[in-house]
Amino acid sequence: MGRSPCCDKNGLKKGPWTPEEDQKLMDYIQKNGYGNWRTLPKNAGLQRCGKSCRLRWTNYLRPDIKRGKFSLEEEEAIIQLHSVLGNKWSTIAARLPGRTDNEIKNYWNTSIRKKLLRNGIDPVTHNPRLDLLDLSTFFTSNLYNSPQFMNFLSASRSLGPNPNPLTTDNFLPSTYQNLDNFVSTEDRISNLDNASLQPSPAQELVQFSNELIEPNADQFTSFSTTGLNEWQCSEMGSNVNYGYYGSGQENSGFGSNSSHNNMSYTSVMSTPQSASPLNLNSTEDEREMNMFNFQDVFIRY
DNA sequence: AACGCACTCAACCGCCTCGTC
DNA sequence: GGACGAGGCGGTTGAGTGCGT
């Protein structure tokens, strides 16, 4: 389009707003309402561009803005909505009265995203992060062609469509599963399409690991865990979903109904809420480098 | 007390969409 | 149908702040 930025004209102020500017903007909007942001600053006596005024109003001055920490319910709702909508912050904000898209976006990036990563959840797909698995150790092992894995593959395929536990419906908290109000037609179609797809080998592998680990969770606490930190080893076998909620939050909606819905994989990768400083202080890259060596697990099994 | 580092969040930037002419 | 303008959105930045050493 080649449209020039609205703020590059000389004389327009940028940066933090002063209380006087806030007052001018509020006074003007109270008297005249908002709209026509291009001309508003001039009419209000502000040396700001319209865009800056709109942002200041919608993100800070609006009277219906709720301030303060996000509640657990809000946090759950954000995760739920994000799993369906992605980075549609304004759409998510529309479902959370009093919260702005900017606020939610910031909260996601500074808090929720890190919590999910810390617990082995991909914040984009909301699935367990397969890139955390050292799959090469599995595919080069005898277990790849083992009777157990072959039996598992044929058994899961015989279940018909959508046998894998890593779909959105299964992975999300049960309280999040009634998403009709939030899901667009397009998304519903997409979900239906996904449901009919055969799982990828990697997904089948994760399901396989779940079924191996779940009945033997107590055996896994002492596994050789190449690349895992001590705290991760000690947490293997704990049975929490989206582990960052920690114990005592079992009724928070995270969990599911079917036997396939126990995301033991996430429990394997989960971090206790009181994660050690070692983990909290490590960089994100370092945490993401923690690989999960499947061969160690399968051999033990 | 001083410094460095990590984190938060208000604000900006650039692009996109939609309405109008 | 294309050009243009306004508003909206998501990504990114950087000043301020808190905390540990």
Coordinates of C-alpha atoms (C1' of nucleotides) in Angstrom, one line a residue:
Chain A
M1 CA 0.0 0.0 0.0
G2 CA 2.9 2.3 0.7
R3 CA 1.1 4.1 3.4
S4 CA 3.5 6.1 5.6
P5 CA 3.5 5.4 9.3
C6 CA 1.1 7.7 11.1
C7 CA 3.7 8.7 13.7
D8 CA 6.6 9.8 11.5
K9 CA 5.4 13.4 11.2
N10 CA 7.5 15.9 13.0
G11 CA 6.3 17.2 16.3
L12 CA 4.4 14.1 17.3
K13 CA 5.4 12.8 20.7
K14 CA 6.4 9.2 21.3
G15 CA 7.1 7.2 24.4
P16 CA 5.4 7.0 27.7
W17 CA 2.3 8.9 28.3
T18 CA 2.2 11.6 31.0
P19 CA -0.7 11.9 33.4
E20 CA -1.7 15.2 31.7
E21 CA -1.9 13.5 28.3
D22 CA -4.0 10.7 29.8
Q23 CA -6.3 13.2 31.3
K24 CA -6.7 15.1 28.0
L25 CA -7.5 11.9 26.2
M26 CA -10.0 10.7 28.8
D27 CA -11.7 14.1 29.0
Y28 CA -12.0 14.2 25.2
I29 CA -13.4 10.7 24.9
Q30 CA -15.8 11.2 27.8
K31 CA -17.2 14.2 26.0
N32 CA -17.1 13.1 22.4
G33 CA -16.6 9.4 22.5
Y34 CA -13.9 7.7 20.5
G35 CA -13.6 7.0 16.8
N36 CA -11.8 8.7 14.0
W37 CA -8.5 8.3 15.7
R38 CA -6.7 10.2 13.0
T39 CA -8.3 13.5 13.9
L40 CA -8.9 12.7 17.6
P41 CA -5.4 13.8 18.9
K42 CA -5.7 17.2 17.2
N43 CA -9.1 17.8 18.5
A44 CA -8.1 16.7 22.0
G45 CA -5.0 18.9 22.0
L46 CA -2.6 16.0 22.0
Q47 CA 0.8 15.9 20.2
R48 CA 0.3 12.2 19.5
C49 CA -0.7 10.2 16.5
G50 CA -4.1 8.6 16.4
K51 CA -2.7 5.1 16.7
S52 CA -0.9 6.0 19.9
C53 CA -4.1 7.4 21.3
R54 CA -6.1 4.4 20.4
L55 CA -3.5 2.0 21.9
R56 CA -3.4 4.1 25.1
W57 CA -7.1 4.1 25.4
T58 CA -7.7 0.4 24.6
N59 CA -4.8 -0.9 26.6
Y60 CA -4.8 1.3 29.6
L61 CA -7.4 4.0 30.0
R62 CA -10.5 2.2 29.1
P63 CA -12.7 2.1 32.3
D64 CA -13.6 -1.5 32.0
I65 CA -10.0 -2.8 32.1
K66 CA -9.4 -5.3 34.9
R67 CA -6.0 -4.9 36.5
G68 CA -3.9 -7.2 38.6
K69 CA -2.7 -10.7 38.4
F70 CA -4.4 -13.3 36.2
S71 CA -6.4 -15.8 38.1
L72 CA -6.0 -19.5 37.6
E73 CA -9.3 -19.6 35.8
E74 CA -8.2 -16.9 33.4
E75 CA -4.9 -18.7 32.9
E76 CA -6.6 -21.9 32.0
A77 CA -9.0 -20.1 29.7
I78 CA -6.1 -18.4 27.9
I79 CA -4.4 -21.8 27.4
Q80 CA -7.6 -23.3 26.2
L81 CA -8.4 -20.5 23.8
H82 CA -4.9 -20.4 22.6
S83 CA -4.9 -24.1 21.8
V84 CA -7.9 -23.5 19.5
L85 CA -7.2 -20.0 18.2
G86 CA -3.5 -19.7 18.2
N87 CA -2.0 -16.2 18.5
K88 CA -5.4 -14.5 17.9
W89 CA -4.9 -12.3 21.0
S90 CA -7.7 -10.0 20.2
T91 CA -10.1 -12.9 19.8
I92 CA -8.9 -14.4 23.1
A93 CA -9.2 -11.0 24.8
A94 CA -12.8 -10.8 23.6
R95 CA -13.5 -13.9 25.7
L96 CA -11.9 -12.6 28.8
P97 CA -13.8 -9.5 30.1
G98 CA -11.6 -6.7 31.2
R99 CA -8.4 -8.1 29.7
T100 CA -6.7 -6.5 26.7
D101 CA -5.0 -8.4 23.9
N102 CA -1.8 -6.7 24.8
E103 CA -2.0 -7.8 28.4
I104 CA -2.8 -11.4 27.4
K105 CA -0.1 -11.5 24.8
N106 CA 2.4 -10.3 27.4
Y107 CA 1.2 -12.7 29.9
W108 CA 1.5 -15.6 27.5
N109 CA 5.0 -14.7 26.4
T110 CA 6.4 -14.0 29.8
S111 CA 4.6 -16.6 31.9
I112 CA 2.4 -19.3 30.3
R113 CA 4.7 -20.0 27.4
K114 CA 7.6 -20.6 29.7
K115 CA 5.6 -22.8 31.9
L116 CA 4.4 -25.0 29.0
L117 CA 8.0 -25.3 27.7
R118 CA 9.2 -26.2 31.1
N119 CA 6.8 -29.0 31.2
G120 CA 7.6 -30.4 27.7
I121 CA 4.5 -28.9 26.1
D122 CA 4.9 -27.1 22.8
P123 CA 3.2 -23.8 23.3
V124 CA 2.4 -23.6 19.6
T125 CA 0.8 -27.0 19.1
H126 CA -0.1 -27.7 22.8
N127 CA 1.2 -31.2 22.3
P128 CA 4.1 -32.9 23.9
R129 CA 7.3 -31.7 22.3
L130 CA 8.6 -34.5 20.1
D131 CA 11.7 -32.5 19.5
L132 CA 12.6 -33.2 23.1
L133 CA 12.8 -36.9 22.4
D134 CA 16.0 -38.3 21.1
L135 CA 14.1 -40.3 18.5
S136 CA 17.3 -41.4 16.8
T137 CA 18.1 -43.6 19.8
F138 CA 14.8 -45.3 19.2
F139 CA 14.8 -45.7 15.5
T140 CA 18.3 -47.1 15.5
S141 CA 17.5 -49.5 18.3
N142 CA 16.2 -53.1 18.1
L143 CA 13.0 -51.9 19.8
Y144 CA 11.9 -50.1 16.6
N145 CA 11.3 -53.5 15.2
S146 CA 10.4 -55.2 18.4
P147 CA 7.3 -57.3 18.7
Q148 CA 5.9 -55.0 21.3
F149 CA 6.1 -52.0 19.0
M150 CA 4.7 -53.9 16.0
N151 CA 1.9 -55.2 18.1
F152 CA 1.2 -51.7 19.4
L153 CA 1.1 -50.3 15.8
S154 CA -1.3 -52.9 14.6
A155 CA -3.5 -52.6 17.7
S156 CA -3.7 -48.8 17.5
R157 CA -4.5 -48.9 13.8
S158 CA -7.3 -51.4 14.4
L159 CA -8.9 -48.8 16.6
G160 CA -10.0 -47.0 13.5
P161 CA -9.8 -43.2 13.1
N162 CA -8.1 -41.1 15.6
P163 CA -6.6 -43.7 17.9
N164 CA -3.8 -41.4 18.9
P165 CA -4.0 -39.5 22.2
L166 CA -2.3 -36.4 20.9
T167 CA -5.3 -34.7 19.4
T168 CA -6.5 -31.5 20.8
D169 CA -9.6 -33.0 22.2
N170 CA -7.8 -35.6 24.2
F171 CA -4.9 -33.5 25.2
L172 CA -6.8 -30.5 26.5
P173 CA -8.3 -30.3 29.9
S174 CA -11.7 -31.8 30.1
T175 CA -13.2 -28.4 31.0
Y176 CA -11.8 -27.2 27.7
Q177 CA -13.5 -29.7 25.5
N178 CA -16.7 -27.9 24.9
L179 CA -15.3 -25.4 22.5
D180 CA -18.2 -25.0 20.2
N181 CA -18.7 -21.4 21.2
F182 CA -15.1 -20.6 20.4
V183 CA -14.3 -22.7 17.3
S184 CA -14.9 -21.3 13.9
T185 CA -16.4 -23.4 11.2
E186 CA -13.0 -23.5 9.6
D187 CA -11.5 -24.8 12.7
R188 CA -14.1 -27.4 13.2
I189 CA -13.5 -28.6 9.6
S190 CA -9.8 -28.7 10.3
N191 CA -10.3 -30.6 13.5
L192 CA -12.4 -33.1 11.7
D193 CA -9.8 -33.5 9.1
N194 CA -7.1 -34.0 11.7
A195 CA -9.2 -36.6 13.5
S196 CA -9.4 -38.8 10.4
L197 CA -5.7 -38.7 9.8
Q198 CA -3.5 -41.7 10.8
P199 CA -1.0 -40.7 13.4
S200 CA 2.5 -40.1 12.3
P201 CA 5.1 -42.7 13.3
A202 CA 6.4 -40.2 15.9
Q203 CA 3.0 -39.8 17.4
E204 CA 2.6 -43.5 17.4
L205 CA 5.9 -43.7 19.2
V206 CA 4.7 -41.4 21.9
Q207 CA 1.5 -43.3 22.4
F208 CA 3.5 -46.5 22.5
S209 CA 5.7 -45.0 25.2
N210 CA 2.6 -43.9 27.2
E211 CA 1.2 -47.4 27.1
L212 CA 4.5 -48.8 28.2
I213 CA 5.1 -46.3 30.9
E214 CA 1.7 -45.9 32.4
P215 CA 1.2 -49.3 34.1
N216 CA 4.8 -49.2 35.2
A217 CA 5.2 -45.7 36.3
D218 CA 6.9 -46.5 39.6
Q219 CA 9.6 -48.4 37.7
F220 CA 10.6 -45.3 35.9
T221 CA 11.9 -43.2 38.7
S222 CA 15.3 -44.8 38.6
F223 CA 15.8 -44.9 34.9
S224 CA 18.9 -44.0 33.1
T225 CA 17.9 -40.8 31.6
T226 CA 20.5 -39.5 29.2
G227 CA 20.4 -35.8 29.1
L228 CA 17.8 -35.3 31.9
N229 CA 18.5 -33.2 34.9
E230 CA 18.1 -34.7 38.3
W231 CA 14.9 -33.0 39.0
Q232 CA 13.4 -34.4 35.8
C233 CA 14.5 -37.9 36.8
S234 CA 13.0 -37.6 40.2
E235 CA 9.7 -36.4 38.7
M236 CA 9.3 -39.3 36.3
G237 CA 6.3 -41.2 37.2
S238 CA 4.4 -38.4 38.8
N239 CA 1.0 -38.3 37.3
V240 CA 0.0 -34.8 36.5
N241 CA -1.2 -33.2 33.3
Y242 CA 0.3 -29.9 32.3
G243 CA 2.4 -30.6 35.3
Y244 CA 3.1 -26.9 36.1
Y245 CA -0.2 -26.9 38.0
G246 CA 1.4 -29.3 40.3
S247 CA -0.3 -31.6 42.8
G248 CA -3.4 -30.3 44.5
Q249 CA -4.8 -29.0 41.2
E250 CA -6.2 -32.2 39.9
N251 CA -9.7 -30.7 39.8
S252 CA -8.5 -27.7 37.8
G253 CA -9.9 -29.3 34.7
F254 CA -6.6 -30.7 33.4
G255 CA -7.2 -34.3 32.8
S256 CA -9.5 -36.3 30.7
N257 CA -12.0 -39.1 30.7
S258 CA -10.9 -41.9 28.5
S259 CA -8.2 -44.4 29.3
H260 CA -6.1 -42.9 26.5
N261 CA -6.2 -39.5 28.0
N262 CA -3.8 -39.9 30.8
M263 CA -0.9 -38.0 29.3
S264 CA 1.8 -40.0 31.0
Y265 CA 4.2 -38.6 28.5
T266 CA 3.6 -35.2 29.9
S267 CA 4.0 -36.5 33.4
V268 CA 7.3 -37.9 32.4
M269 CA 8.4 -34.5 31.1
S270 CA 6.6 -32.5 33.8
T271 CA 8.2 -30.2 36.3
P272 CA 7.0 -29.7 39.8
Q273 CA 5.7 -26.3 40.6
S274 CA 8.6 -26.0 43.0
A275 CA 11.1 -26.7 40.3
S276 CA 14.6 -26.3 41.4
P277 CA 16.4 -23.1 40.8
L278 CA 18.7 -25.0 38.5
N279 CA 15.8 -25.3 36.1
L280 CA 14.4 -21.9 36.6
N281 CA 17.8 -20.3 36.1
S282 CA 18.7 -22.2 33.1
T283 CA 18.1 -20.6 29.8
E284 CA 15.2 -21.6 27.6
D285 CA 17.7 -23.0 25.0
E286 CA 19.3 -25.1 27.7
R287 CA 16.0 -26.5 28.8
E288 CA 15.0 -27.2 25.2
M289 CA 18.2 -29.1 24.7
N290 CA 17.2 -31.7 27.3
M291 CA 16.6 -34.8 25.3
F292 CA 14.6 -37.8 26.3
N293 CA 16.4 -41.0 25.4
F294 CA 13.8 -43.5 24.5
Q295 CA 16.2 -46.4 24.3
D296 CA 16.8 -46.0 28.0
V297 CA 13.2 -46.3 28.7
F298 CA 12.4 -49.2 26.3
I299 CA 15.4 -51.3 27.3
R300 CA 14.3 -51.0 30.9
Y301 CA 10.9 -52.1 29.9
Chain B
dA1 C1' 25.9 0.1 48.3
dA2 C1' 26.8 -1.1 43.7
dC3 C1' 26.4 -3.9 40.0
dG4 C1' 24.5 -7.2 36.7
dC5 C1' 21.0 -10.0 35.2
dA6 C1' 16.3 -11.4 34.3
dC7 C1' 11.7 -10.2 34.0
dT8 C1' 7.6 -7.3 33.1
dC9 C1' 4.7 -4.6 30.4
dA10 C1' 3.6 -0.2 28.0
dA11 C1' 4.4 1.3 23.7
dC12 C1' 5.9 1.2 18.9
dC13 C1' 6.3 -0.8 14.2
dG14 C1' 4.9 -2.8 10.2
dC15 C1' 1.6 -5.4 8.0
dC16 C1' -3.1 -6.8 7.0
dT17 C1' -8.1 -6.2 6.4
dC18 C1' -12.0 -3.8 5.3
dG19 C1' -14.7 0.1 3.7
dT20 C1' -15.1 3.9 0.6
dC21 C1' -14.5 6.3 -3.6
Chain C
dG1 C1' -11.2 -3.4 -10.2
dG2 C1' -7.8 -0.6 -8.2
dA3 C1' -6.2 3.1 -5.1
dC4 C1' -6.4 4.9 -0.8
dG5 C1' -7.3 5.7 4.2
dA6 C1' -8.6 4.1 8.8
dG7 C1' -8.6 0.8 12.1
dG8 C1' -6.9 -3.4 13.9
dC9 C1' -3.6 -7.0 14.9
dG10 C1' 0.6 -9.5 16.2
dG11 C1' 5.5 -9.2 16.8
dT12 C1' 9.0 -6.8 18.9
dT13 C1' 11.4 -3.4 21.7
dG14 C1' 13.3 -1.0 25.6
dA15 C1' 12.7 1.5 30.0
dG16 C1' 11.6 0.4 34.5
dT17 C1' 11.9 -2.7 38.3
dG18 C1' 13.1 -6.5 41.3
dC19 C1' 16.3 -9.7 42.9
dG20 C1' 20.6 -12.0 43.7
dT21 C1' 25.4 -11.6 44.5

